[in-house]
Short mmCIF file of C-alpha atoms in Angstrom, two decimals:
data_model
loop_
_atom_site.label_atom_id
_atom_site.label_comp_id
_atom_site.label_asym_id
_atom_site.label_seq_id
_atom_site.Cartn_x
_atom_site.Cartn_y
_atom_site.Cartn_z
CA MET A 1 -20.74 0.20 18.83
CA GLY A 2 -17.40 -1.52 19.30
CA LYS A 3 -14.05 0.24 19.46
CA ILE A 4 -12.11 1.93 16.70
CA ILE A 5 -8.36 1.73 17.26
CA CYS A 6 -6.64 4.68 15.62
CA LEU A 7 -2.99 3.85 14.92
CA MET A 8 -0.88 7.01 14.52
CA GLY A 9 2.66 8.23 14.28
CA LYS A 10 5.13 10.02 12.12
CA SER A 11 6.06 8.56 8.74
CA ALA A 12 8.19 5.39 8.86
CA VAL A 13 7.48 4.51 12.51
CA GLY A 14 6.13 1.16 11.32
CA LYS A 15 2.41 1.85 11.25
CA ASP A 16 1.79 -0.50 8.32
CA SER A 17 3.72 -3.37 9.93
CA VAL A 18 1.97 -2.95 13.29
CA PHE A 19 -1.41 -2.57 11.57
CA LYS A 20 -1.00 -5.80 9.58
CA ARG A 21 0.16 -7.80 12.58
CA LEU A 22 -2.68 -6.57 14.82
CA LEU A 23 -5.18 -7.33 12.08
CA GLU A 24 -3.77 -10.87 11.69
CA ASP A 25 -4.19 -11.60 15.42
CA ARG A 26 -7.61 -13.26 15.41
CA SER A 27 -7.87 -13.03 19.21
CA LEU A 28 -8.31 -9.25 18.84
CA GLY A 29 -11.13 -9.64 16.29
CA LEU A 30 -10.28 -6.43 14.45
CA ARG A 31 -11.62 -5.31 11.09
CA THR A 32 -10.48 -2.45 8.90
CA ILE A 33 -12.10 0.76 7.81
CA VAL A 34 -10.40 1.25 4.48
CA PRO A 35 -9.76 4.97 3.89
CA TYR A 36 -9.84 6.75 0.55
CA THR A 37 -7.04 8.72 -1.11
CA THR A 38 -6.39 10.71 -4.25
CA ARG A 39 -2.66 9.97 -4.17
CA PRO A 40 -1.16 7.61 -6.75
CA ILE A 41 -1.08 3.93 -5.88
CA ARG A 42 2.36 2.66 -4.76
CA ASP A 43 4.07 -0.50 -5.92
CA GLY A 44 2.59 -3.45 -4.07
CA GLU A 45 -0.64 -1.70 -3.01
CA HIS A 46 -4.09 -2.90 -4.06
CA ASN A 47 -7.27 -0.88 -4.47
CA GLY A 48 -9.65 -1.60 -1.59
CA VAL A 49 -6.94 -3.06 0.64
CA GLU A 50 -4.66 -0.25 1.88
CA TYR A 51 -6.91 2.48 0.42
CA TYR A 52 -9.69 3.06 -2.05
CA PHE A 53 -7.88 5.02 -4.72
CA THR A 54 -9.97 7.75 -6.27
CA ASP A 55 -9.60 11.22 -7.80
CA GLU A 56 -10.89 14.72 -7.12
CA VAL A 57 -14.20 13.89 -8.81
CA GLY A 58 -14.71 10.94 -6.45
CA TYR A 59 -13.75 13.08 -3.46
CA GLU A 60 -16.20 15.84 -4.48
CA LYS A 61 -19.00 13.28 -4.88
CA TYR A 62 -18.61 12.03 -1.29
CA LYS A 63 -18.16 15.56 0.02
CA GLY A 64 -21.35 16.68 -1.70
CA GLN A 65 -23.23 13.75 -0.17
CA GLY A 66 -21.99 14.71 3.33
CA ARG A 67 -20.43 11.27 3.81
CA ILE A 68 -16.86 12.28 4.71
CA ILE A 69 -16.10 11.61 8.39
CA GLU A 70 -12.59 13.08 8.39
CA GLU A 71 -10.15 14.30 5.79
CA ARG A 72 -6.63 15.59 5.33
CA LEU A 73 -5.07 17.47 2.43
CA TYR A 74 -1.32 17.37 1.81
CA HIS A 75 0.34 19.77 -0.58
CA THR A 76 3.03 17.47 -1.89
CA VAL A 77 5.76 18.11 -4.42
CA LEU A 78 3.62 16.00 -6.79
CA GLY A 79 0.47 18.06 -6.20
CA PRO A 80 -2.35 17.89 -3.66
CA TRP A 81 -3.13 14.49 -2.13
CA ARG A 82 -6.28 13.89 -0.11
CA TYR A 83 -6.82 11.16 2.47
CA PHE A 84 -10.32 10.73 3.88
CA THR A 85 -12.65 8.34 5.68
CA VAL A 86 -16.11 7.86 4.23
CA ASP A 87 -19.28 6.71 5.94
CA ASP A 88 -19.87 4.33 3.04
CA GLY A 89 -22.13 1.82 4.79
CA ARG A 90 -19.32 -0.66 5.54
CA ILE A 91 -18.92 0.20 9.25
CA GLU A 92 -20.92 -2.23 11.41
CA ALA A 93 -22.09 -0.94 14.79
CA GLN A 94 -20.91 -3.80 17.03
CA ALA A 95 -17.58 -4.60 15.35
CA ASP A 96 -14.09 -3.53 16.48
CA TYR A 97 -11.98 -1.75 13.87
CA ILE A 98 -8.42 -0.57 13.35
CA VAL A 99 -7.42 2.37 11.17
CA ILE A 100 -4.23 4.26 10.43
CA GLY A 101 -4.55 8.01 10.83
CA THR A 102 -3.10 11.29 11.95
CA LEU A 103 -3.75 13.26 15.13
CA GLU A 104 -6.34 15.28 13.24
CA ALA A 105 -7.98 12.11 11.93
CA TYR A 106 -8.10 10.70 15.47
CA LEU A 107 -9.82 13.84 16.75
CA ARG A 108 -12.41 13.81 13.94
CA LEU A 109 -13.13 10.09 14.41
CA ARG A 110 -13.48 10.65 18.14
CA ASP A 111 -15.89 13.54 17.55
CA TYR A 112 -17.91 11.54 15.00
CA PHE A 113 -18.18 8.22 16.87
CA GLY A 114 -17.81 9.40 20.48
CA ARG A 115 -14.96 9.79 22.96
CA GLY A 116 -15.22 6.31 24.46
CA LYS A 117 -15.37 4.58 21.09
CA VAL A 118 -12.00 5.61 19.59
CA LEU A 119 -8.76 4.34 21.16
CA PRO A 120 -5.54 6.17 20.20
CA ILE A 121 -2.35 4.13 19.66
CA LEU A 122 0.63 6.45 19.10
CA LEU A 123 3.80 4.86 17.72
CA GLU A 124 7.20 6.49 18.15
CA VAL A 125 10.72 5.80 16.89
CA ASP A 126 13.96 7.78 17.04
CA ASP A 127 14.09 10.22 14.11
CA GLY A 128 17.35 8.73 12.78
CA ILE A 129 15.80 5.27 12.59
CA ARG A 130 12.68 6.73 10.97
CA LEU A 131 14.67 8.52 8.30
CA GLN A 132 16.67 5.39 7.45
CA ARG A 133 13.49 3.31 7.23
CA ALA A 134 11.89 5.91 4.94
CA LEU A 135 14.96 5.98 2.67
CA ASP A 136 15.07 2.19 2.50
CA ARG A 137 11.38 2.05 1.57
CA GLU A 138 11.68 4.75 -1.08
CA ARG A 139 14.74 3.19 -2.73
CA VAL A 140 12.77 0.10 -3.75
CA GLN A 141 10.03 2.10 -5.49
CA GLU A 142 10.13 2.13 -9.28
CA HIS A 143 10.16 5.94 -9.18
CA PRO A 144 11.56 7.10 -5.80
CA LYS A 145 10.10 10.38 -4.55
CA TYR A 146 12.85 11.68 -2.25
CA GLU A 147 11.59 15.26 -2.22
CA GLU A 148 8.22 14.07 -0.94
CA LEU A 149 9.97 11.91 1.68
CA CYS A 150 11.78 15.01 2.98
CA ARG A 151 8.61 17.12 2.99
CA ARG A 152 6.74 14.48 4.99
CA PHE A 153 9.59 14.02 7.43
CA LEU A 154 9.62 17.75 8.25
CA ALA A 155 5.83 18.12 8.28
CA ASP A 156 5.56 15.27 10.81
CA SER A 157 7.63 17.24 13.30
CA GLU A 158 4.95 19.92 13.32
CA ASP A 159 1.94 17.60 13.12
CA PHE A 160 3.13 15.39 15.98
CA ALA A 161 4.59 18.12 18.18
CA ARG A 162 4.36 17.30 21.91
CA ASP A 163 1.87 20.14 22.47
CA ASN A 164 -0.46 18.72 19.79
CA ILE A 165 -0.26 15.23 21.29
CA ALA A 166 -1.02 16.59 24.77
CA ALA A 167 -3.91 18.73 23.45
CA ALA A 168 -5.43 15.59 21.90
CA GLY A 169 -5.37 13.95 25.34
CA ILE A 170 -3.02 11.15 24.27
CA GLU A 171 -0.92 10.02 27.22
CA ARG A 172 0.25 6.54 26.18
CA HIS A 173 3.02 6.10 23.59
CA PHE A 174 4.48 2.90 22.12
CA VAL A 175 8.12 2.78 21.00
CA ASN A 176 8.49 0.63 17.87
CA GLU A 177 12.19 -0.19 17.82
CA ASP A 178 11.54 -3.88 18.64
CA LEU A 179 8.41 -4.87 16.70
CA GLU A 180 7.56 -7.96 18.77
CA GLN A 181 7.84 -6.13 22.09
CA CYS A 182 5.86 -3.18 20.75
CA LEU A 183 3.10 -5.48 19.50
CA GLU A 184 2.79 -7.24 22.86
CA GLU A 185 2.51 -3.90 24.69
CA ILE A 186 -0.16 -2.69 22.26
CA LYS A 187 -2.14 -5.93 22.49
CA ASP A 188 -2.08 -5.79 26.30
CA TYR A 189 -3.25 -2.18 26.14
CA ILE A 190 -6.09 -2.96 23.71
CA ARG A 191 -7.27 -5.90 25.80
CA GLY A 192 -7.11 -3.78 28.96
CA GLN A 193 -9.19 -1.04 27.35
CA SER A 194 -11.73 -3.59 26.11
CA ASN A 195 -12.08 -4.89 29.67
CA GLY A 196 -12.59 -1.37 31.02
CA ASP A 197 -9.15 -0.99 32.65
#
């Protein structure tokens, strides 16, 4: 099997931007494993691109079939939202993939596919910059969800605590204040890992 790059970080560190740019770089040859979610679709998202949007019935079906690789449940101000990765027959053994996940998702993917098969990429940004980015993104939504933004911001501090990152064995971090520089560092890192460095 090829590598699975697991892109992680707190909300509004630029995961989506980095993800799209890495995916566009044909020299990396990356594909996506599209995750599933029960959260509502956001403006500009498309089913089967960012996520497969489903409901609790869809989630329970995959759970009952034993096809869920990893999952997270968030108790949001709008109700429970699930995010999960399904072994749905779309993952080819020799291909290289990129996914966006959490620390917990990284650990579950690593356990499922094997330690040497999943490469963690942890993005970081100053909290003030993150908060401004999150506010800017929410303002353009048809129905801004500021309470949920605040809940996520605070929850990320716990989820990505330094102790949790260290316990996951993640030593390399990438600061995403300059997107182009960050992308070059990540690409060099991915290529180095592919060559066994």
